Short mmCIF file of C-alpha atoms and ligand atoms in Angstrom, two decimals:
data_model
loop_
_atom_site.label_atom_id
_atom_site.label_comp_id
_atom_site.label_asym_id
_atom_site.label_seq_id
_atom_site.Cartn_x
_atom_site.Cartn_y
_atom_site.Cartn_z
CA MET A 1 25.85 2.09 18.36
CA PRO A 2 23.19 0.75 16.02
CA GLY A 3 24.15 -2.40 14.16
CA THR A 4 24.22 -3.43 10.54
CA PHE A 5 22.62 -6.51 9.05
CA THR A 6 24.56 -7.96 6.14
CA HIS A 7 23.11 -10.70 3.99
CA GLN A 8 24.80 -12.58 1.22
CA PHE A 9 22.38 -13.34 -1.60
CA ASP A 10 23.30 -16.23 -3.83
CA SER A 11 20.44 -16.78 -6.23
CA SER A 12 20.46 -16.97 -10.01
CA PHE A 13 18.43 -13.74 -9.90
CA PHE A 14 20.85 -11.83 -7.69
CA LYS A 15 24.24 -12.48 -6.15
CA GLY A 16 25.90 -10.12 -3.72
CA ASN A 17 26.11 -8.70 -0.21
CA VAL A 18 23.58 -6.18 1.02
CA ALA A 19 24.07 -4.25 4.25
CA VAL A 20 21.14 -2.64 6.05
CA ASN A 21 21.55 -0.36 9.03
CA THR A 22 19.26 -1.69 11.77
CA GLY A 23 18.97 1.44 13.91
CA LEU A 24 16.48 4.29 13.80
CA PHE A 25 17.19 7.02 11.26
CA ILE A 26 16.53 10.36 12.93
CA ASN A 27 17.75 13.82 11.97
CA GLY A 28 20.12 12.39 9.36
CA GLN A 29 21.80 10.02 11.84
CA TRP A 30 21.58 6.35 12.71
CA THR A 31 20.79 5.79 16.34
CA ASP A 32 19.72 3.12 18.83
CA SER A 33 16.26 3.40 20.33
CA VAL A 34 16.18 5.11 23.72
CA SER A 35 14.99 1.89 25.37
CA LYS A 36 17.49 -0.26 23.41
CA GLU A 37 14.58 -2.58 22.61
CA THR A 38 14.65 -4.46 19.34
CA ILE A 39 12.24 -6.33 17.07
CA ASP A 40 12.95 -9.78 15.62
CA ILE A 41 12.61 -9.88 11.85
CA PHE A 42 11.61 -13.24 10.36
CA ASN A 43 12.16 -14.91 7.00
CA PRO A 44 8.63 -16.04 6.02
CA VAL A 45 9.98 -18.79 3.79
CA ASP A 46 11.25 -20.84 6.75
CA GLY A 47 10.26 -18.94 9.89
CA THR A 48 13.84 -18.23 11.00
CA VAL A 49 14.95 -14.92 12.52
CA ILE A 50 17.07 -13.02 10.00
CA THR A 51 17.98 -9.99 12.10
CA LYS A 52 16.80 -7.56 14.76
CA VAL A 53 16.04 -3.89 14.28
CA ALA A 54 15.74 -1.09 16.82
CA ALA A 55 12.20 -0.59 18.14
CA ALA A 56 11.17 3.04 18.52
CA ASN A 57 8.96 4.05 21.42
CA ALA A 58 7.15 7.32 22.14
CA GLU A 59 10.37 9.03 23.22
CA ASP A 60 12.11 8.17 19.95
CA VAL A 61 9.09 9.33 17.96
CA ASP A 62 9.11 12.59 19.89
CA ILE A 63 12.78 13.15 19.03
CA ALA A 64 12.13 12.41 15.34
CA VAL A 65 9.07 14.67 15.18
CA LYS A 66 10.87 17.57 16.88
CA ALA A 67 13.82 17.20 14.50
CA ALA A 68 11.37 17.17 11.59
CA LYS A 69 9.66 20.31 12.87
CA GLN A 70 12.98 22.09 13.20
CA ALA A 71 14.08 21.00 9.71
CA PHE A 72 10.75 22.09 8.28
CA LYS A 73 11.13 25.55 9.80
CA THR A 74 14.77 26.12 8.91
CA SER A 75 15.68 24.18 5.80
CA TRP A 76 12.63 22.78 4.03
CA GLY A 77 9.04 23.64 3.19
CA LEU A 78 8.48 26.49 0.74
CA LYS A 79 11.86 27.96 1.77
CA VAL A 80 13.35 25.47 -0.64
CA PRO A 81 12.09 26.25 -4.16
CA GLY A 82 10.05 23.49 -5.74
CA HIS A 83 12.59 22.82 -8.47
CA GLN A 84 15.23 22.11 -5.79
CA ARG A 85 12.94 19.72 -3.91
CA GLY A 86 12.22 18.10 -7.27
CA ARG A 87 15.91 17.77 -8.04
CA LEU A 88 16.49 15.92 -4.77
CA LEU A 89 13.61 13.56 -5.56
CA TYR A 90 15.01 12.89 -9.05
CA LYS A 91 18.35 12.11 -7.42
CA LEU A 92 16.66 9.75 -4.97
CA ALA A 93 14.90 8.02 -7.88
CA ASP A 94 18.27 7.55 -9.61
CA LEU A 95 19.75 6.06 -6.45
CA VAL A 96 16.82 3.68 -6.02
CA GLU A 97 17.25 2.66 -9.64
CA LYS A 98 20.98 2.10 -9.13
CA HIS A 99 20.36 -0.07 -6.06
CA GLN A 100 17.18 -1.75 -7.30
CA ASP A 101 18.56 -5.27 -7.04
CA ALA A 102 19.64 -4.78 -3.44
CA ILE A 103 16.33 -3.20 -2.44
CA ALA A 104 14.35 -5.92 -4.24
CA ALA A 105 16.43 -8.64 -2.59
CA VAL A 106 15.90 -7.22 0.89
CA GLU A 107 12.19 -6.72 0.21
CA ALA A 108 11.84 -10.29 -1.04
CA LEU A 109 13.71 -11.67 1.97
CA ASP A 110 11.79 -9.63 4.52
CA ALA A 111 8.26 -9.78 3.09
CA GLY A 112 8.41 -13.21 1.41
CA LYS A 113 8.04 -11.74 -2.04
CA HIS A 114 9.24 -13.20 -5.25
CA PHE A 115 12.47 -11.37 -6.13
CA ILE A 116 11.39 -10.77 -9.73
CA HIS A 117 8.05 -9.27 -8.65
CA ALA A 118 9.77 -7.08 -6.07
CA LYS A 119 12.25 -5.87 -8.67
CA THR A 120 10.10 -5.49 -11.76
CA GLN A 121 6.91 -4.31 -10.07
CA ASP A 122 7.31 -2.82 -6.58
CA ILE A 123 10.67 -1.12 -6.96
CA GLN A 124 9.94 0.09 -10.53
CA ASP A 125 6.63 1.49 -9.32
CA GLY A 126 8.51 3.29 -6.54
CA ILE A 127 10.96 4.79 -9.04
CA LYS A 128 8.12 5.93 -11.31
CA ASN A 129 6.31 7.58 -8.40
CA LEU A 130 9.46 9.36 -7.22
CA ARG A 131 9.99 10.81 -10.70
CA TYR A 132 6.31 11.63 -11.15
CA TYR A 133 6.23 13.68 -7.93
CA ALA A 134 9.66 15.18 -8.57
CA GLY A 135 8.00 16.72 -11.62
CA TRP A 136 5.12 18.08 -9.53
CA ALA A 137 7.39 19.74 -6.94
CA ASP A 138 7.47 23.09 -8.82
CA LYS A 139 3.98 22.87 -10.33
CA ASN A 140 1.63 22.63 -7.35
CA GLN A 141 0.49 26.22 -7.66
CA GLY A 142 -2.33 28.22 -6.17
CA LYS A 143 -4.67 30.47 -8.16
CA THR A 144 -5.26 34.16 -8.57
CA LEU A 145 -8.97 34.72 -7.97
CA GLU A 146 -11.05 37.35 -9.71
CA THR A 147 -12.95 39.39 -7.07
CA SER A 148 -12.87 43.16 -7.65
CA GLU A 149 -10.36 45.75 -8.77
CA ALA A 150 -9.99 46.79 -5.13
CA LYS A 151 -8.65 43.44 -4.02
CA LEU A 152 -5.99 40.98 -4.95
CA ALA A 153 -6.98 37.48 -3.82
CA TYR A 154 -4.94 34.38 -4.35
CA THR A 155 -4.37 30.93 -2.88
CA ARG A 156 -1.19 29.22 -1.80
CA HIS A 157 -0.79 25.46 -1.59
CA GLU A 158 1.26 25.19 1.57
CA PRO A 159 2.81 22.08 3.07
CA ILE A 160 1.25 20.88 6.30
CA GLY A 161 4.54 20.67 8.20
CA VAL A 162 5.44 17.38 9.86
CA VAL A 163 3.59 14.40 8.44
CA GLY A 164 3.54 10.90 9.91
CA LEU A 165 3.46 8.09 7.38
CA ILE A 166 2.37 4.69 8.66
CA VAL A 167 2.64 1.78 6.24
CA PRO A 168 1.78 -1.94 6.22
CA TRP A 169 3.82 -5.04 5.44
CA ASN A 170 2.40 -6.19 2.11
CA PHE A 171 4.14 -3.67 -0.20
CA PRO A 172 6.52 -2.05 2.29
CA PHE A 173 8.71 -0.12 -0.16
CA MET A 174 6.14 0.78 -2.78
CA ILE A 175 3.49 2.03 -0.36
CA ALA A 176 6.12 4.01 1.56
CA ILE A 177 7.09 5.74 -1.70
CA TRP A 178 3.43 6.46 -2.55
CA LYS A 179 3.44 8.65 0.56
CA VAL A 180 7.05 9.83 0.82
CA ALA A 181 7.22 11.18 -2.76
CA PRO A 182 4.19 13.54 -2.68
CA ALA A 183 4.88 14.49 0.96
CA LEU A 184 8.44 15.63 0.18
CA ALA A 185 7.54 17.11 -3.21
CA THR A 186 5.05 19.43 -1.53
CA GLY A 187 7.58 20.44 1.13
CA ASN A 188 6.59 18.45 4.21
CA ALA A 189 9.03 16.88 6.65
CA VAL A 190 8.39 13.16 6.98
CA VAL A 191 8.50 10.66 9.83
CA LEU A 192 7.98 7.21 8.34
CA LYS A 193 6.91 4.25 10.47
CA PRO A 194 7.25 1.00 8.57
CA SER A 195 5.48 -2.14 9.72
CA GLU A 196 7.25 -3.96 12.54
CA VAL A 197 7.04 -7.06 10.33
CA THR A 198 8.91 -5.60 7.31
CA PRO A 199 11.05 -2.55 8.16
CA LEU A 200 14.21 -3.36 6.18
CA SER A 201 13.50 -1.66 2.85
CA ALA A 202 12.52 1.59 4.64
CA LEU A 203 15.93 1.52 6.33
CA LEU A 204 17.62 1.08 2.95
CA LEU A 205 15.55 3.99 1.66
CA ALA A 206 16.80 6.14 4.56
CA ALA A 207 20.40 5.51 3.54
CA LEU A 208 19.57 6.62 -0.02
CA VAL A 209 17.72 9.73 1.18
CA LYS A 210 20.88 10.69 3.06
CA GLU A 211 23.05 10.01 0.02
CA ALA A 212 20.72 12.08 -2.16
CA GLY A 213 21.42 15.08 0.07
CA PHE A 214 18.07 15.93 1.65
CA PRO A 215 18.58 18.21 4.67
CA ASP A 216 18.86 16.41 8.01
CA GLY A 217 15.53 15.94 9.77
CA VAL A 218 13.43 16.17 6.62
CA PHE A 219 13.08 12.40 6.47
CA SER A 220 13.23 10.05 9.46
CA VAL A 221 12.41 6.36 9.84
CA VAL A 222 11.20 4.96 13.15
CA PRO A 223 10.59 1.21 12.95
CA GLY A 224 8.50 0.10 15.90
CA TYR A 225 5.37 -1.66 17.03
CA GLY A 226 2.10 -0.16 15.88
CA ALA A 227 0.58 0.22 19.32
CA VAL A 228 3.73 2.02 20.52
CA ALA A 229 5.49 3.93 17.73
CA GLY A 230 2.46 4.18 15.42
CA GLN A 231 0.24 5.31 18.25
CA ALA A 232 2.84 7.89 19.37
CA LEU A 233 2.95 9.34 15.86
CA ALA A 234 -0.85 9.49 15.67
CA GLU A 235 -0.95 11.24 19.07
CA HIS A 236 1.87 13.73 18.59
CA ALA A 237 0.82 17.37 18.83
CA LEU A 238 3.45 18.54 16.32
CA VAL A 239 2.34 16.09 13.64
CA GLY A 240 -0.06 17.90 11.34
CA LYS A 241 -1.17 14.93 9.32
CA VAL A 242 -1.05 11.16 9.37
CA SER A 243 -1.24 9.24 6.13
CA PHE A 244 -2.10 5.68 7.09
CA THR A 245 -2.29 2.47 5.09
CA GLY A 246 -3.38 -0.69 6.86
CA SER A 247 -6.40 -2.44 8.26
CA THR A 248 -9.79 -0.79 8.74
CA PHE A 249 -9.55 -1.72 12.44
CA VAL A 250 -6.33 0.25 13.02
CA GLY A 251 -7.37 3.04 10.63
CA ARG A 252 -10.39 3.67 12.84
CA LYS A 253 -8.05 3.90 15.87
CA VAL A 254 -5.76 6.37 14.11
CA MET A 255 -8.71 8.61 13.29
CA GLU A 256 -9.97 8.38 16.86
CA THR A 257 -6.52 9.27 18.21
CA ALA A 258 -6.29 12.25 15.86
CA ALA A 259 -9.73 13.41 16.98
CA LYS A 260 -8.76 13.14 20.65
CA THR A 261 -5.44 14.98 20.28
CA ASN A 262 -4.75 17.87 17.90
CA LEU A 263 -7.35 17.06 15.21
CA LYS A 264 -4.53 16.34 12.80
CA ARG A 265 -5.55 15.59 9.26
CA VAL A 266 -5.87 11.89 8.47
CA THR A 267 -6.00 10.02 5.19
CA LEU A 268 -6.74 6.33 5.28
CA GLU A 269 -6.03 3.58 2.77
CA LEU A 270 -7.70 0.55 4.29
CA GLY A 271 -8.88 -2.95 3.52
CA GLY A 272 -11.06 -4.26 0.74
CA LYS A 273 -13.21 -7.14 -0.45
CA SER A 274 -13.39 -6.16 -4.04
CA PRO A 275 -16.23 -7.40 -6.25
CA THR A 276 -15.05 -9.06 -9.42
CA ILE A 277 -17.75 -9.67 -12.01
CA VAL A 278 -17.40 -12.01 -14.95
CA PHE A 279 -20.18 -11.48 -17.49
CA GLU A 280 -21.23 -14.13 -19.99
CA ASP A 281 -19.60 -12.27 -22.91
CA ALA A 282 -16.17 -11.95 -21.23
CA ASP A 283 -12.97 -13.27 -22.77
CA LEU A 284 -12.96 -16.08 -20.21
CA GLU A 285 -9.33 -17.08 -20.55
CA GLN A 286 -8.15 -13.50 -20.06
CA ALA A 287 -10.58 -13.01 -17.17
CA VAL A 288 -9.21 -16.08 -15.41
CA LYS A 289 -5.61 -14.92 -15.88
CA TRP A 290 -6.32 -11.48 -14.45
CA ILE A 291 -8.32 -12.89 -11.55
CA VAL A 292 -5.63 -15.44 -10.73
CA TYR A 293 -3.11 -12.62 -10.68
CA GLY A 294 -5.50 -10.52 -8.58
CA ILE A 295 -6.04 -13.12 -5.86
CA PHE A 296 -2.98 -15.39 -5.86
CA HIS A 297 -0.22 -12.87 -6.58
CA HIS A 298 1.77 -12.20 -3.39
CA SER A 299 -0.36 -14.95 -1.87
CA GLY A 300 -3.43 -12.73 -1.96
CA GLN A 301 -1.95 -10.19 0.47
CA MET A 302 -3.26 -7.30 -1.57
CA CYS A 303 -5.76 -4.71 -0.45
CA ALA A 304 -7.25 -4.59 -3.95
CA ALA A 305 -7.36 -8.39 -4.38
CA THR A 306 -9.98 -9.87 -6.71
CA SER A 307 -11.35 -11.65 -3.68
CA ARG A 308 -15.17 -11.68 -4.16
CA ILE A 309 -15.93 -13.19 -7.55
CA PHE A 310 -19.34 -13.27 -9.25
CA VAL A 311 -19.71 -15.31 -12.43
CA HIS A 312 -22.66 -15.35 -14.81
CA GLU A 313 -24.54 -18.67 -14.72
CA ALA A 314 -23.92 -19.29 -18.44
CA VAL A 315 -20.14 -19.48 -17.93
CA TYR A 316 -19.97 -20.46 -14.25
CA ASP A 317 -18.87 -24.09 -14.68
CA LYS A 318 -16.37 -23.29 -17.41
CA PHE A 319 -14.93 -20.43 -15.35
CA LEU A 320 -14.51 -22.67 -12.30
CA GLU A 321 -12.80 -25.31 -14.39
CA LEU A 322 -10.26 -22.83 -15.80
CA PHE A 323 -9.83 -20.97 -12.49
CA THR A 324 -9.18 -24.22 -10.63
CA ALA A 325 -6.61 -25.41 -13.15
CA ALA A 326 -4.82 -22.05 -12.97
CA ALA A 327 -4.84 -22.06 -9.15
CA GLN A 328 -3.39 -25.55 -9.09
CA ALA A 329 -0.63 -24.47 -11.48
CA VAL A 330 0.68 -21.73 -9.15
CA ARG A 331 4.09 -22.85 -7.87
CA GLN A 332 4.79 -21.65 -4.34
CA GLY A 333 8.27 -21.51 -2.90
CA ASP A 334 11.26 -19.39 -2.05
CA GLY A 335 11.07 -16.23 -4.14
CA PHE A 336 14.78 -16.52 -4.91
CA ASN A 337 14.25 -19.82 -6.75
CA GLU A 338 13.43 -20.10 -10.43
CA ASP A 339 10.86 -22.85 -9.84
CA ALA A 340 8.61 -20.64 -7.68
CA ASP A 341 5.93 -18.22 -8.92
CA GLU A 342 4.78 -16.95 -5.53
CA GLY A 343 6.18 -16.77 -2.01
CA PRO A 344 4.59 -17.42 1.38
CA LEU A 345 2.36 -15.34 3.63
CA VAL A 346 4.30 -12.75 5.56
CA SER A 347 4.08 -14.07 9.12
CA LYS A 348 2.88 -16.80 11.44
CA ALA A 349 0.06 -14.48 12.56
CA GLN A 350 -1.09 -14.06 8.96
CA LEU A 351 -0.84 -17.82 8.35
CA ASP A 352 -3.04 -18.52 11.39
CA ARG A 353 -5.52 -15.86 10.33
CA VAL A 354 -5.89 -17.21 6.78
CA LEU A 355 -6.18 -20.84 7.95
CA ALA A 356 -8.85 -19.79 10.47
CA TYR A 357 -10.86 -18.15 7.67
CA ILE A 358 -10.56 -21.32 5.58
CA GLU A 359 -11.97 -23.35 8.49
CA THR A 360 -14.78 -20.81 8.86
CA GLY A 361 -15.61 -21.16 5.15
CA LYS A 362 -15.81 -24.93 5.48
CA GLN A 363 -18.04 -24.66 8.55
CA GLU A 364 -20.27 -22.16 6.77
CA GLY A 365 -20.86 -24.76 4.07
CA ALA A 366 -18.94 -23.22 1.16
CA ARG A 367 -17.64 -25.78 -1.34
CA VAL A 368 -13.83 -26.12 -1.44
CA VAL A 369 -12.97 -26.54 -5.11
CA THR A 370 -9.23 -26.60 -4.62
CA GLY A 371 -6.71 -25.93 -1.84
CA GLY A 372 -8.06 -25.37 1.64
CA ALA A 373 -4.96 -26.21 3.69
CA ARG A 374 -1.47 -25.18 4.70
CA ALA A 375 1.19 -26.07 2.14
CA GLY A 376 4.45 -27.62 3.34
CA ARG A 377 5.68 -27.78 6.91
CA ALA A 378 8.23 -24.98 7.08
CA GLY A 379 7.38 -21.40 6.20
CA TYR A 380 4.01 -19.69 6.01
CA PHE A 381 2.51 -21.17 2.85
CA VAL A 382 -1.22 -21.71 2.21
CA GLN A 383 -2.47 -23.52 -0.89
CA PRO A 384 -4.23 -21.32 -3.45
CA THR A 385 -7.82 -21.90 -2.37
CA ILE A 386 -11.15 -21.51 -4.15
CA PHE A 387 -14.53 -21.65 -2.44
CA ALA A 388 -17.52 -21.97 -4.78
CA ASP A 389 -21.29 -21.56 -4.38
CA VAL A 390 -20.81 -19.03 -1.58
CA ARG A 391 -23.70 -17.06 -0.05
CA PRO A 392 -23.62 -13.30 0.64
CA ASP A 393 -24.04 -13.78 4.39
CA MET A 394 -20.91 -15.94 4.83
CA ARG A 395 -18.00 -14.42 6.75
CA ILE A 396 -15.57 -15.50 4.01
CA VAL A 397 -17.62 -13.36 1.62
CA ARG A 398 -18.02 -10.35 3.89
CA GLU A 399 -14.59 -10.09 5.54
CA GLU A 400 -11.13 -9.43 4.14
CA ILE A 401 -9.04 -12.62 4.36
CA PHE A 402 -5.80 -11.19 2.94
CA GLY A 403 -4.59 -14.56 1.71
CA PRO A 404 -4.79 -16.74 -1.41
CA VAL A 405 -8.49 -17.44 -1.03
CA GLY A 406 -11.04 -16.58 -3.74
CA VAL A 407 -14.78 -16.95 -3.14
CA VAL A 408 -17.05 -17.52 -6.14
CA ALA A 409 -20.83 -17.09 -6.51
CA LYS A 410 -23.20 -17.44 -9.46
CA PHE A 411 -25.48 -14.65 -10.76
CA SER A 412 -28.16 -14.30 -13.43
CA THR A 413 -28.68 -10.61 -14.22
CA GLU A 414 -26.69 -7.38 -14.25
CA GLU A 415 -29.12 -5.78 -11.82
CA GLU A 416 -28.78 -8.68 -9.37
CA VAL A 417 -24.97 -8.73 -9.51
CA LEU A 418 -24.66 -5.00 -8.91
CA GLU A 419 -26.78 -5.38 -5.75
CA LEU A 420 -24.53 -8.21 -4.58
CA ALA A 421 -21.33 -6.39 -5.53
CA ASN A 422 -22.24 -3.27 -3.58
CA ASP A 423 -23.48 -5.19 -0.53
CA THR A 424 -20.27 -4.61 1.46
CA GLN A 425 -18.75 -2.25 4.03
CA TYR A 426 -15.72 -1.93 1.77
CA GLY A 427 -15.23 0.12 -1.39
CA LEU A 428 -11.58 0.00 -2.37
CA SER A 429 -11.60 -1.49 -5.84
CA SER A 430 -13.90 -3.34 -8.24
CA TYR A 431 -13.55 -5.34 -11.44
CA ALA A 432 -15.74 -6.34 -14.35
CA PHE A 433 -14.99 -8.50 -17.37
CA THR A 434 -17.14 -7.92 -20.45
CA ARG A 435 -16.76 -7.19 -24.16
CA ASP A 436 -19.81 -4.91 -24.18
CA VAL A 437 -18.56 -1.33 -23.91
CA SER A 438 -21.96 0.08 -22.92
CA ARG A 439 -22.24 -2.39 -20.10
CA ALA A 440 -18.63 -1.69 -19.07
CA VAL A 441 -19.38 2.01 -18.62
CA ARG A 442 -22.73 1.35 -16.90
CA VAL A 443 -21.18 -1.11 -14.46
CA ALA A 444 -18.12 1.07 -13.75
CA ASN A 445 -20.52 3.91 -12.88
CA ALA A 446 -22.67 1.74 -10.63
CA LEU A 447 -19.95 0.05 -8.58
CA GLU A 448 -19.44 1.71 -5.19
CA ALA A 449 -15.65 1.69 -5.09
CA GLY A 450 -12.73 4.09 -5.47
CA CYS A 451 -11.48 2.21 -8.55
CA ALA A 452 -13.26 0.30 -11.28
CA PHE A 453 -11.09 -1.80 -13.56
CA ILE A 454 -12.66 -3.20 -16.72
CA ASN A 455 -11.00 -6.30 -18.20
CA SER A 456 -8.03 -6.33 -15.84
CA SER A 457 -7.18 -6.58 -12.19
CA ALA A 458 -5.37 -3.76 -10.39
CA LEU A 459 -2.80 -2.23 -12.73
CA LEU A 460 -1.83 0.99 -10.99
CA GLU A 461 -0.19 4.03 -12.54
CA PRO A 462 1.48 6.98 -10.75
CA GLN A 463 -0.79 9.43 -12.64
CA VAL A 464 -4.06 7.79 -11.58
CA PRO A 465 -5.48 8.16 -8.05
CA PHE A 466 -5.98 5.13 -5.85
CA GLY A 467 -8.09 5.07 -2.70
CA GLY A 468 -11.32 3.79 -1.28
CA PHE A 469 -14.97 4.60 -0.78
CA LYS A 470 -16.92 3.58 2.34
CA GLN A 471 -14.83 1.87 5.04
CA SER A 472 -11.91 1.35 2.67
CA GLY A 473 -10.79 4.83 3.64
CA HIS A 474 -10.64 8.35 2.35
CA GLY A 475 -8.12 10.50 0.55
CA LYS A 476 -6.19 9.44 -2.52
CA GLU A 477 -2.70 8.21 -3.15
CA MET A 478 -1.00 8.88 -6.49
CA GLY A 479 -1.86 11.30 -9.22
CA GLU A 480 -2.44 15.01 -8.80
CA TYR A 481 -5.05 14.17 -6.15
CA ALA A 482 -2.39 13.02 -3.68
CA LEU A 483 -0.95 16.54 -3.64
CA GLU A 484 -4.14 17.66 -1.90
CA ALA A 485 -3.51 15.12 0.84
CA PHE A 486 -0.21 16.80 1.73
CA THR A 487 -1.06 20.48 1.34
CA GLN A 488 -3.34 23.04 2.91
CA VAL A 489 -4.82 25.89 0.93
CA LYS A 490 -4.33 29.39 2.25
CA ALA A 491 -6.46 32.22 0.85
CA VAL A 492 -4.69 35.57 0.83
CA HIS A 493 -6.76 38.78 0.47
CA ILE A 494 -4.83 41.98 -0.28
CA ASN A 495 -6.87 45.12 -0.04
CA VAL A 496 -5.72 47.58 -2.67
CA GLY A 497 -8.62 50.03 -2.57
CA ILE A 498 -11.52 49.15 -0.28
CA LYS A 499 -12.01 51.97 2.24
CA LEU A 500 -14.05 51.82 5.45
P1 NAD B 12 -2.27 -3.03 10.29
O1 NAD B 12 -3.44 -2.11 10.33
O2 NAD B 12 -2.17 -4.08 11.32
O3 NAD B 12 -0.92 -2.19 10.40
C1 NAD B 12 -0.61 -1.15 9.50
C2 NAD B 12 0.40 -0.22 10.16
O4 NAD B 12 -0.23 0.39 11.28
C3 NAD B 12 1.65 -0.92 10.68
O5 NAD B 12 2.77 -0.11 10.48
C4 NAD B 12 1.35 -1.04 12.16
O6 NAD B 12 2.51 -1.11 12.96
C5 NAD B 12 0.61 0.26 12.43
N1 NAD B 12 -0.24 0.27 13.61
C6 NAD B 12 -0.79 -0.78 14.28
N2 NAD B 12 -1.47 -0.34 15.36
C7 NAD B 12 -1.38 1.01 15.36
C8 NAD B 12 -1.92 2.04 16.19
N3 NAD B 12 -2.65 1.77 17.27
N4 NAD B 12 -1.66 3.33 15.86
C9 NAD B 12 -0.92 3.65 14.77
N5 NAD B 12 -0.38 2.70 13.96
C10 NAD B 12 -0.62 1.41 14.25
O7 NAD B 12 -2.25 -3.60 8.81
P2 NAD B 12 -1.26 -4.68 8.22
O8 NAD B 12 -1.64 -5.98 8.83
O9 NAD B 12 0.14 -4.20 8.32
O10 NAD B 12 -1.65 -4.64 6.66
C11 NAD B 12 -2.74 -5.30 6.16
C12 NAD B 12 -3.92 -4.39 5.98
O11 NAD B 12 -3.54 -3.25 5.22
C13 NAD B 12 -5.04 -5.03 5.21
O12 NAD B 12 -6.27 -4.75 5.81
C14 NAD B 12 -4.95 -4.37 3.84
O13 NAD B 12 -6.15 -4.34 3.13
C15 NAD B 12 -4.50 -3.01 4.19
N6 NAD B 12 -3.85 -2.37 3.05
C16 NAD B 12 -4.51 -1.37 2.39
C17 NAD B 12 -3.94 -0.77 1.27
C18 NAD B 12 -4.64 0.35 0.54
O14 NAD B 12 -3.98 1.04 -0.23
N7 NAD B 12 -5.92 0.55 0.72
C19 NAD B 12 -2.70 -1.18 0.82
C20 NAD B 12 -2.07 -2.20 1.50
C21 NAD B 12 -2.65 -2.78 2.63
#
């Protein structure tokens, strides 16, 4: 029998017991993995093991996918009218809202997030997305197409069938919802594979999906290692689509696997190294605040981080002075404590990776303005770090670090900075700070990225699509555009008068 992990939270933010089922959730039931293997789940604040969860392998994934296929055929898809699918999603949103403290607490514990950020940002964003797509469930219509009086032609927006959703560890709940909500709204059956590092909030979600009353098999969760459970999902012949969020390296593998198996559809939300331009006319204090949020929030573990910063020469020194002071003011610690602003990195592997990049930056000759080392002895903390006077050829400028490390370079002209900004394999997001509206529009048009934010860092909304250009991926999450990622268009031709 699969176990339950119970944790007693005793923080001024939240007090209470939360129980999480640690099995696999397949076909509406909790189950052990076939192999009985488990994964250790760590608390990033002190490196201790908090629990173990079942680890799915290919056999478990096969069982989940077959159950999903059966559910799709018998009790889901377009058989269930859109307004009924929508009603279930509204109910799920209400349940998430009701249990928001518990979900936020588990998310904070598992991913090293600050409880308040998890509650007021990630979980609220999840609720908004569930309600947004609940509203779409009965509005994703095809068209009647004018051809001739002898023919009736129309399109249907049909669900794909079974979709595999593979998500990373940085926003485990929120990113899962970005996929789950449009996938279910459009009538697909879902097999969700959370990251092996942070599976707990997906397991809580499974319990709420069951309580909401979705038919068995329509939603399954298979925690497991990427190379095993993720790979099995990407390979499976009955999976019609994989929606993947994670690194560019693994995204490439998922696409390759899809190409070698059943040519399943793939959408990819991958890494970034987003250019962040501060022009000489920017509101410098606001720019610094947004950039600090963009690179030090969640210890920089954000795909759309404001990680590659270009500052006009006229304000370069002043910017660095303010940016440094703000970085030094960030209080790191346990996200359940009132004296902490930000938590640790998620894992030992991530800690080692970020520290290795910091060493690389030093060896490449970038100037460390502040930080540049591990913080504390226990837990996976790295000091908020700023490298200045960086060159475009440095690895710390070209590669995604995914930690609290901002790199800053000086520029002279708009033309020059746009060349520098677009000189990257990535194209997820981009940022510019200026008071000149003509320049804002010009620069937003010229930046080669899926998002351009003017005078803020990434503030996402359920209505607005998010997704990358270039090697940051393809396909969109959120907004009406995400419906396309989970549907296929059928053209129906009805001959009412053409004779041969
Ligand atoms: P990752 O690529 O290592 O893992 C992502 C997911 O893929 C995990 O669930 C993992 O288990 C699974 N996986 C690993 N190997 C697999 C395989 N062979 N086949 C199928 N699945 C496999 O990424 P991560 O370290 O969890 O997350 C960090 C990365 O995610 C960063 O590069 C970040 O930029 C990116 N990210 C992108 C977005 C976005 O929206 N563009 C959002 C968040 C994170």
